Coordinates of N, CA and C in Angstrom, one line a residue:
M259 N -146.4 -193.7 -89.3 CA -147.0 -192.2 -90.0 C -146.6 -192.0 -91.1
Q260 N -145.2 -192.4 -91.7 CA -144.7 -192.1 -93.1 C -145.8 -192.5 -94.1
N261 N -146.2 -193.8 -94.0 CA -147.2 -194.4 -94.7 C -148.4 -193.6 -95.0
D262 N -148.7 -192.7 -93.8 CA -150.0 -191.7 -94.2 C -149.6 -190.4 -95.1
I263 N -148.4 -190.1 -95.6 CA -148.1 -189.2 -96.0 C -147.9 -189.3 -97.3
E264 N -148.3 -188.7 -98.4 CA -148.8 -188.7 -100.0 C -147.7 -188.3 -100.6
K265 N -146.9 -187.3 -100.0 CA -145.8 -186.5 -100.5 C -145.6 -185.6 -99.7
I266 N -144.0 -185.3 -99.8 CA -143.1 -184.6 -99.0 C -143.0 -182.8 -99.8
L267 N -143.6 -182.1 -99.2 CA -143.9 -180.6 -99.8 C -142.2 -179.9 -99.5
L268 N -141.9 -179.8 -98.3 CA -140.9 -178.9 -97.9 C -140.1 -180.0 -96.9
D269 N -138.6 -180.6 -97.4 CA -137.9 -181.2 -96.9 C -137.2 -180.7 -95.7
E270 N -136.3 -181.4 -94.7 CA -135.7 -180.5 -93.6 C -134.7 -179.4 -94.0
K271 N -134.0 -179.9 -95.4 CA -133.1 -178.9 -95.7 C -133.8 -177.8 -96.3
T272 N -134.6 -177.8 -96.9 CA -135.6 -176.7 -97.4 C -136.3 -176.0 -96.0
L273 N -136.6 -176.5 -95.3 CA -137.2 -175.6 -94.2 C -136.1 -175.0 -93.3
S274 N -135.4 -175.7 -93.0 CA -133.7 -175.0 -92.6 C -133.4 -173.8 -93.4
S275 N -133.3 -173.8 -94.5 CA -133.1 -172.4 -95.6 C -134.2 -171.5 -95.2
I276 N -135.2 -171.7 -95.3 CA -136.4 -171.2 -95.3 C -136.2 -170.2 -94.0
V277 N -136.2 -170.9 -92.9 CA -136.4 -170.6 -91.3 C -135.0 -169.4 -91.4
N278 N -133.7 -169.7 -91.7 CA -132.8 -168.8 -92.1 C -132.7 -167.9 -92.5
E279 N -133.6 -167.8 -93.9 CA -133.9 -166.5 -94.6 C -134.8 -165.8 -93.9
M280 N -135.6 -166.0 -93.2 CA -136.6 -165.3 -92.4 C -135.9 -164.7 -91.5
G281 N -134.9 -165.4 -90.7 CA -134.5 -164.9 -89.4 C -133.5 -163.8 -89.5
A282 N -132.9 -163.9 -90.9 CA -131.9 -162.8 -91.1 C -132.6 -161.4 -91.5
K283 N -133.9 -161.9 -92.1 CA -134.9 -160.9 -92.7 C -135.3 -159.9 -91.3
I284 N -135.9 -160.6 -90.7 CA -136.5 -159.9 -89.3 C -135.2 -159.5 -88.5
S285 N -134.4 -160.1 -88.1 CA -133.2 -159.3 -87.3 C -132.7 -158.2 -88.1
A286 N -132.6 -158.0 -89.5 CA -132.2 -156.8 -90.1 C -133.6 -155.6 -90.2
D287 N -134.7 -156.4 -90.1 CA -135.9 -155.2 -89.9 C -136.4 -154.7 -88.6
Y288 N -135.9 -155.6 -87.7 CA -136.1 -155.5 -86.3 C -134.7 -154.7 -85.4
Q289 N -133.5 -154.3 -86.1 CA -132.6 -153.8 -85.4 C -133.0 -152.7 -84.7
G290 N -132.7 -152.8 -83.3 CA -133.0 -151.6 -82.9 C -133.9 -151.4 -82.1
R291 N -134.9 -152.3 -82.1 CA -136.3 -152.3 -82.0 C -136.8 -153.3 -80.6
N292 N -137.6 -153.2 -80.2 CA -138.2 -153.9 -78.9 C -139.0 -155.1 -79.3
L293 N -138.3 -156.1 -80.0 CA -139.0 -157.2 -80.4 C -139.5 -158.1 -79.6
L294 N -141.2 -158.3 -79.8 CA -141.5 -159.6 -78.8 C -141.8 -160.7 -79.9
M295 N -141.2 -162.0 -80.2 CA -142.1 -163.3 -80.7 C -142.9 -163.8 -80.1
I296 N -144.2 -163.9 -80.5 CA -145.7 -164.5 -79.9 C -146.1 -166.2 -80.7
S297 N -145.5 -166.8 -80.2 CA -145.5 -168.3 -80.8 C -147.2 -168.5 -80.4
V298 N -147.8 -169.0 -81.7 CA -149.4 -169.7 -81.4 C -149.2 -170.9 -81.4
L299 N -149.7 -171.7 -80.1 CA -149.7 -172.6 -79.9 C -150.5 -173.8 -80.5
K300 N -150.5 -174.9 -80.7 CA -149.4 -175.8 -80.8 C -148.5 -175.9 -82.0
G301 N -149.5 -175.4 -83.2 CA -148.6 -175.9 -84.3 C -147.3 -175.1 -84.8
S302 N -147.0 -173.8 -84.1 CA -145.9 -173.3 -84.4 C -144.8 -173.3 -83.4
V303 N -144.6 -174.5 -82.8 CA -143.9 -174.2 -81.8 C -142.5 -174.9 -82.3
V304 N -142.4 -175.8 -83.3 CA -141.2 -176.1 -83.9 C -140.9 -175.1 -84.8
F305 N -141.8 -174.3 -85.6 CA -141.1 -173.4 -86.3 C -140.4 -172.2 -85.5
M306 N -141.1 -171.9 -84.5 CA -140.8 -170.7 -83.2 C -139.7 -171.5 -82.7
A307 N -139.3 -172.5 -82.5 CA -138.0 -172.8 -81.7 C -136.8 -172.5 -82.6
D308 N -137.0 -173.0 -84.0 CA -136.1 -173.0 -85.0 C -135.6 -171.0 -85.3
L309 N -136.8 -170.8 -85.6 CA -137.0 -169.2 -85.9 C -136.1 -168.2 -85.0
M310 N -136.6 -168.2 -83.5 CA -136.1 -167.4 -82.5 C -134.4 -167.9 -82.6
R311 N -134.0 -169.1 -82.8 CA -132.5 -169.2 -83.0 C -131.8 -168.7 -84.2
A312 N -132.7 -168.4 -85.4 CA -132.1 -167.6 -86.2 C -132.1 -166.5 -86.2
V313 N -132.8 -165.8 -85.5 CA -132.9 -164.0 -85.2 C -131.7 -164.0 -84.3
T314 N -131.1 -162.9 -84.7 CA -129.3 -162.7 -84.2 C -129.7 -161.3 -83.4
I315 N -130.8 -160.9 -83.4 CA -130.8 -159.5 -82.1 C -131.7 -160.1 -80.8
P316 N -131.4 -159.1 -80.1 CA -132.0 -159.3 -78.8 C -133.6 -159.3 -79.1
C317 N -134.2 -160.1 -78.2 CA -135.8 -160.4 -78.2 C -136.3 -161.2 -77.6
R318 N -137.7 -161.0 -77.0 CA -138.5 -161.6 -76.3 C -139.6 -162.2 -76.7
I319 N -139.8 -163.8 -76.0 CA -140.9 -164.5 -76.8 C -142.0 -164.5 -75.5
D320 N -142.9 -165.1 -76.0 CA -143.9 -165.1 -75.2 C -145.1 -166.4 -76.3
F321 N -145.7 -167.1 -75.4 CA -147.0 -168.2 -76.0 C -148.2 -167.9 -75.6
M322 N -148.9 -168.0 -77.0 CA -150.3 -168.2 -76.7 C -150.9 -169.1 -77.5
A323 N -152.1 -169.8 -76.7 CA -152.7 -170.9 -77.0 C -154.0 -170.7 -77.5
V324 N -154.6 -171.1 -78.7 CA -155.9 -170.8 -79.4 C -156.3 -171.8 -79.8
S325 N -157.7 -172.0 -80.1 CA -158.3 -173.2 -80.5 C -159.3 -172.7 -81.3
S326 N -159.5 -173.1 -82.7 CA -160.5 -173.1 -83.4 C -160.9 -174.2 -84.5
Y327 N -160.3 -175.3 -84.4 CA -160.4 -176.7 -84.7 C -160.9 -178.1 -84.0
G328 N -160.4 -177.9 -83.0 CA -160.9 -179.2 -82.4 C -160.0 -180.4 -82.9
S329 N -160.7 -181.5 -83.3 CA -160.3 -182.4 -83.8 C -160.7 -182.5 -85.5
G330 N -161.4 -181.4 -86.0 CA -161.7 -181.5 -87.3 C -160.5 -181.1 -88.4
I331 N -161.1 -180.7 -89.8 CA -160.0 -180.4 -90.5 C -160.8 -179.1 -91.0
K332 N -162.0 -178.4 -90.4 CA -161.8 -177.1 -91.1 C -162.1 -176.1 -90.0
T333 N -161.5 -175.1 -89.6 CA -162.2 -174.0 -88.7 C -163.1 -174.3 -88.3
S334 N -163.6 -174.0 -87.0 CA -165.3 -173.6 -86.7 C -165.7 -172.3 -86.7
G335 N -164.7 -171.6 -86.9 CA -164.7 -170.0 -86.9 C -164.9 -169.6 -85.7
V336 N -164.8 -170.2 -84.6 CA -165.0 -169.5 -83.2 C -164.0 -169.8 -82.5
V337 N -163.1 -168.9 -82.1 CA -161.7 -168.9 -81.7 C -161.8 -168.5 -80.1
K338 N -161.3 -169.6 -79.3 CA -161.4 -169.8 -78.0 C -159.9 -169.3 -77.1
I339 N -159.5 -168.6 -76.6 CA -157.9 -168.3 -76.2 C -158.0 -169.5 -74.9
V340 N -156.9 -170.6 -75.2 CA -156.6 -171.2 -74.3 C -155.4 -171.1 -73.1
K341 N -154.5 -170.1 -73.6 CA -153.5 -169.7 -72.9 C -153.0 -168.4 -73.6
D342 N -153.2 -167.4 -72.5 CA -153.0 -165.9 -73.2 C -151.7 -165.4 -72.5
L343 N -151.0 -164.6 -73.2 CA -149.9 -164.1 -73.1 C -149.4 -163.2 -71.3
D344 N -148.0 -163.6 -71.0 CA -147.5 -163.4 -69.8 C -147.3 -162.1 -69.9
I345 N -146.8 -161.4 -70.8 CA -146.4 -160.0 -71.1 C -147.2 -158.9 -71.0
N346 N -146.8 -158.0 -70.7 CA -147.7 -156.5 -71.1 C -147.2 -156.2 -72.3
L347 N -148.0 -155.9 -73.2 CA -147.6 -155.5 -74.8 C -147.1 -154.1 -75.2
E348 N -147.5 -153.3 -74.0 CA -147.4 -151.9 -74.5 C -145.7 -151.8 -74.7
G349 N -145.5 -151.0 -75.8 CA -143.9 -150.5 -76.2 C -143.4 -151.7 -76.9
Y350 N -143.7 -152.9 -77.0 CA -143.3 -153.7 -78.1 C -143.5 -153.8 -79.1
D351 N -142.7 -154.2 -80.2 CA -143.2 -154.6 -81.6 C -143.1 -156.1 -81.6
L352 N -144.5 -156.4 -81.7 CA -144.9 -157.8 -81.9 C -144.9 -158.4 -83.2
L353 N -144.4 -159.6 -83.1 CA -144.3 -160.5 -84.4 C -145.0 -161.8 -83.7
I354 N -146.5 -161.8 -84.6 CA -146.8 -163.1 -84.3 C -146.3 -164.6 -85.4
V355 N -146.1 -165.5 -84.6 CA -145.3 -166.6 -85.1 C -146.3 -167.4 -85.3
E356 N -146.5 -167.9 -86.7 CA -147.9 -168.8 -87.0 C -147.1 -169.9 -87.8
D357 N -147.9 -171.1 -87.4 CA -147.3 -172.3 -88.3 C -148.0 -172.1 -89.8
I358 N -149.2 -171.6 -90.1 CA -149.9 -171.6 -91.4 C -151.2 -170.7 -91.3
L359 N -151.0 -169.8 -92.4 CA -152.1 -168.8 -92.3 C -153.1 -169.7 -93.6
D360 N -154.1 -169.9 -93.1 CA -155.4 -170.6 -94.0 C -156.5 -169.5 -94.1
S361 N -157.4 -169.9 -93.6 CA -158.8 -169.0 -93.6 C -158.4 -167.5 -93.1
G362 N -157.3 -167.5 -92.3 CA -157.2 -166.3 -91.5 C -157.9 -165.7 -90.4
K363 N -159.1 -166.2 -90.2 CA -159.8 -166.1 -89.1 C -159.3 -166.0 -87.7
T364 N -158.2 -167.0 -87.5 CA -157.6 -167.2 -86.1 C -156.8 -166.1 -86.1
L365 N -156.0 -165.8 -87.0 CA -154.7 -164.8 -87.1 C -155.7 -163.4 -86.9
H366 N -156.6 -163.3 -87.5 CA -157.1 -161.9 -87.5 C -157.7 -161.6 -86.1
Y367 N -158.4 -162.3 -85.7 CA -158.7 -162.3 -84.3 C -157.8 -161.8 -83.0
I368 N -156.8 -162.9 -83.3 CA -155.3 -162.6 -82.5 C -154.6 -161.2 -82.6
R369 N -154.8 -160.8 -84.0 CA -154.2 -159.7 -84.0 C -154.9 -158.1 -83.6
E370 N -156.6 -158.8 -83.8 CA -157.4 -157.5 -82.8 C -157.4 -157.5 -81.7
L371 N -157.3 -158.7 -81.1 CA -157.4 -158.8 -79.7 C -155.6 -158.1 -79.1
L372 N -154.7 -158.6 -79.7 CA -153.2 -158.0 -79.3 C -153.2 -156.5 -79.6
A373 N -153.9 -155.7 -80.6 CA -154.0 -154.5 -80.8 C -154.4 -153.7 -79.9
A374 N -155.4 -154.2 -79.1 CA -156.4 -153.4 -78.3 C -155.5 -153.3 -77.3
R375 N -154.2 -154.0 -77.0 CA -153.3 -154.0 -75.4 C -151.9 -152.9 -75.9
N376 N -151.9 -152.3 -77.0 CA -151.5 -151.1 -77.1 C -149.8 -151.5 -77.7
P377 N -149.6 -152.4 -78.4 CA -148.0 -152.8 -78.6 C -147.9 -151.4 -79.8
K378 N -146.3 -151.3 -79.8 CA -145.6 -150.4 -80.7 C -146.2 -150.5 -82.3
S379 N -146.1 -151.9 -82.3 CA -146.6 -152.4 -83.8 C -146.8 -154.0 -83.7
I380 N -147.4 -154.4 -84.8 CA -147.6 -155.8 -85.0 C -147.8 -156.3 -86.8
R381 N -146.9 -157.2 -86.6 CA -146.3 -158.1 -87.8 C -146.7 -159.5 -87.7
I382 N -147.1 -160.3 -88.8 CA -147.4 -161.4 -88.9 C -146.0 -162.4 -89.8
C383 N -145.9 -163.4 -89.0 CA -145.0 -164.3 -89.4 C -145.3 -165.3 -89.8
T384 N -145.6 -166.2 -90.9 CA -146.2 -167.6 -91.0 C -145.2 -168.6 -92.0
L385 N -144.9 -169.6 -91.5 CA -144.2 -170.5 -92.1 C -144.9 -171.1 -93.6
L386 N -146.3 -171.4 -93.4 CA -147.0 -171.3 -94.7 C -148.1 -170.6 -95.1
D387 N -148.3 -170.6 -96.0 CA -149.5 -169.6 -96.6 C -150.4 -170.3 -97.3
K388 N -151.6 -170.4 -97.0 CA -152.4 -171.0 -98.2 C -153.6 -169.9 -98.8
P389 N -153.2 -169.0 -99.5 CA -153.9 -167.8 -100.2 C -155.3 -168.1 -100.5
E390 N -155.6 -169.0 -101.2 CA -156.8 -169.3 -101.8 C -157.8 -169.8 -101.0
R391 N -157.3 -170.1 -99.5 CA -158.2 -170.4 -98.6 C -158.8 -169.4 -97.6
R392 N -158.4 -168.1 -98.2 CA -158.6 -167.1 -97.1 C -160.2 -166.7 -97.0
Q393 N -160.7 -166.5 -96.0 CA -162.0 -165.9 -95.9 C -162.2 -164.4 -95.0
V394 N -160.7 -164.3 -94.8 CA -161.0 -162.6 -94.5 C -159.6 -162.1 -94.9
E395 N -159.7 -160.6 -95.1 CA -158.7 -159.9 -95.6 C -157.2 -160.0 -94.7
L396 N -156.4 -160.4 -94.6 CA -155.2 -160.6 -94.1 C -153.7 -161.1 -94.7
E397 N -153.0 -160.5 -94.7 CA -151.9 -160.7 -95.1 C -150.5 -161.1 -94.3
A398 N -149.7 -162.3 -94.3 CA -148.7 -162.1 -93.7 C -147.4 -161.0 -94.1
D399 N -146.8 -160.7 -93.0 CA -145.8 -159.6 -93.5 C -144.5 -160.8 -93.8
Y400 N -144.4 -161.7 -93.1 CA -142.9 -162.4 -93.6 C -143.9 -164.1 -94.1
V401 N -143.2 -164.5 -95.1 CA -144.1 -165.9 -95.3 C -143.1 -166.9 -95.9
G402 N -142.8 -168.0 -95.5 CA -141.7 -168.7 -95.6 C -142.1 -169.5 -96.9
A403 N -143.2 -170.2 -97.4 CA -143.5 -170.6 -98.5 C -145.2 -170.9 -98.5
R404 N -145.4 -170.6 -100.0 CA -147.2 -171.0 -100.1 C -147.1 -172.2 -100.6
V405 N -148.2 -172.9 -99.8 CA -148.5 -174.2 -100.3 C -150.0 -174.4 -101.2
P406 N -150.0 -175.5 -101.7 CA -151.0 -175.7 -102.6 C -152.3 -176.3 -101.1
D407 N -153.5 -176.1 -101.8 CA -154.8 -176.4 -100.8 C -155.0 -177.9 -100.7
E408 N -154.0 -178.4 -100.0 CA -154.0 -179.8 -99.7 C -153.9 -180.0 -98.1
F409 N -154.2 -180.9 -97.5 CA -153.7 -181.2 -95.7 C -152.4 -181.5 -95.9
V410 N -151.9 -180.4 -95.1 CA -150.5 -180.5 -94.6 C -150.4 -180.8 -93.3
V411 N -149.2 -181.8 -92.8 CA -149.0 -181.9 -91.6 C -147.4 -181.8 -91.4
G412 N -146.9 -182.1 -90.1 CA -145.3 -182.2 -90.0 C -144.5 -180.9 -89.6
Y413 N -143.6 -180.9 -89.0 CA -143.0 -179.6 -88.8 C -143.7 -178.5 -87.6
G414 N -144.8 -179.4 -86.8 CA -145.2 -178.9 -85.9 C -147.2 -178.8 -86.2
L415 N -147.5 -178.9 -87.8 CA -148.5 -179.0 -88.2 C -149.3 -180.3 -87.8
D416 N -150.3 -180.7 -87.5 CA -151.0 -181.6 -87.0 C -152.5 -182.1 -87.7
Y417 N -152.8 -183.3 -87.8 CA -154.0 -183.9 -87.8 C -154.4 -184.5 -86.4
D418 N -155.4 -184.0 -85.8 CA -156.0 -184.7 -84.4 C -154.7 -185.2 -83.5
E419 N -153.7 -183.9 -83.4 CA -152.5 -184.0 -82.4 C -151.7 -184.9 -82.8
K420 N -151.7 -185.5 -84.4 CA -150.7 -186.5 -84.5 C -149.7 -186.0 -85.7
Y421 N -148.4 -186.6 -86.0 CA -147.6 -186.1 -87.2 C -147.0 -184.9 -86.9
R422 N -147.3 -184.1 -85.7 CA -146.2 -182.4 -85.5 C -144.9 -182.8 -85.5
N423 N -144.4 -184.0 -85.1 CA -143.2 -184.7 -85.0 C -142.7 -184.9 -86.2
L424 N -143.1 -184.9 -87.2 CA -142.6 -185.3 -88.7 C -141.5 -184.0 -88.7
P425 N -139.9 -184.3 -89.5 CA -139.1 -183.4 -89.6 C -139.3 -182.6 -91.0
Y426 N -140.3 -183.1 -91.4 CA -140.6 -182.1 -93.1 C -142.2 -181.8 -92.9
V427 N -142.8 -181.0 -93.9 CA -144.0 -180.9 -94.2 C -144.4 -181.6 -95.2
G428 N -145.4 -182.3 -95.3 CA -145.7 -183.5 -96.1 C -147.2 -183.3 -96.3
V429 N -148.1 -183.8 -97.5 CA -149.6 -183.9 -97.8 C -150.0 -185.0 -97.1
L430 N -150.9 -185.1 -96.3 CA -151.4 -186.2 -95.5 C -152.6 -186.9 -96.6
K431 N -152.3 -188.1 -96.7 CA -153.5 -189.0 -97.6 C -154.6 -188.5 -97.0
P432 N -155.6 -188.2 -98.1 CA -157.0 -188.1 -97.5 C -158.0 -189.2 -97.1
C433 N -157.3 -190.5 -97.1 CA -158.3 -191.6 -96.6 C -157.9 -191.5 -95.1
V434 N -156.8 -190.7 -94.5 CA -156.7 -190.6 -93.3 C -157.5 -190.0 -92.8
Y435 N -158.1 -189.1 -93.0 CA -159.2 -187.8 -92.5 C -160.4 -188.0 -92.9
E436 N -160.8 -189.1 -94.2 CA -161.9 -188.9 -94.6 C -162.5 -190.2 -94.1
G437 N -161.5 -190.9 -92.9 CA -162.2 -192.0 -92.5 C -162.3 -193.3 -93.2
K438 N -161.5 -193.4 -94.4 CA -161.6 -194.4 -95.5 C -160.9 -195.4 -94.9

């Protein structure tokens, strides 16, 4: 796997620092509120696990699995709910936890779907942001790092279900996904 990585963008120490800072900010912002952190599977699972441990206030968690990529490198634009939430959202302050905000199509769809379920509030937390790839009007409330328009993997992010277990975020060599 290491040989498929062109360069490391965020090493383990940097990721830990980002997560701890985000956890402190979220803890302060949601003090006294009814926080429900929603992890968008599979990509955000590593980030979510670390982030929820960095949050120092009471909170609940739930998981939602959606699909919009298949095994390709570009979003299909069609979002499919693979696993829905188990909790009634009414009265909760939702924090959608995502690995990367790219085109924004998937998160836009999820936010609209969840808003119809009458939560008290909805905010978005993303580890990585690629604003130049945005195709819908959407901004995250909490952003760990902005990354260049390159194919990133590791720390939960994948290509064709591989590389999620890398302990850092790296750029995948184009020859891997271009089939060369």
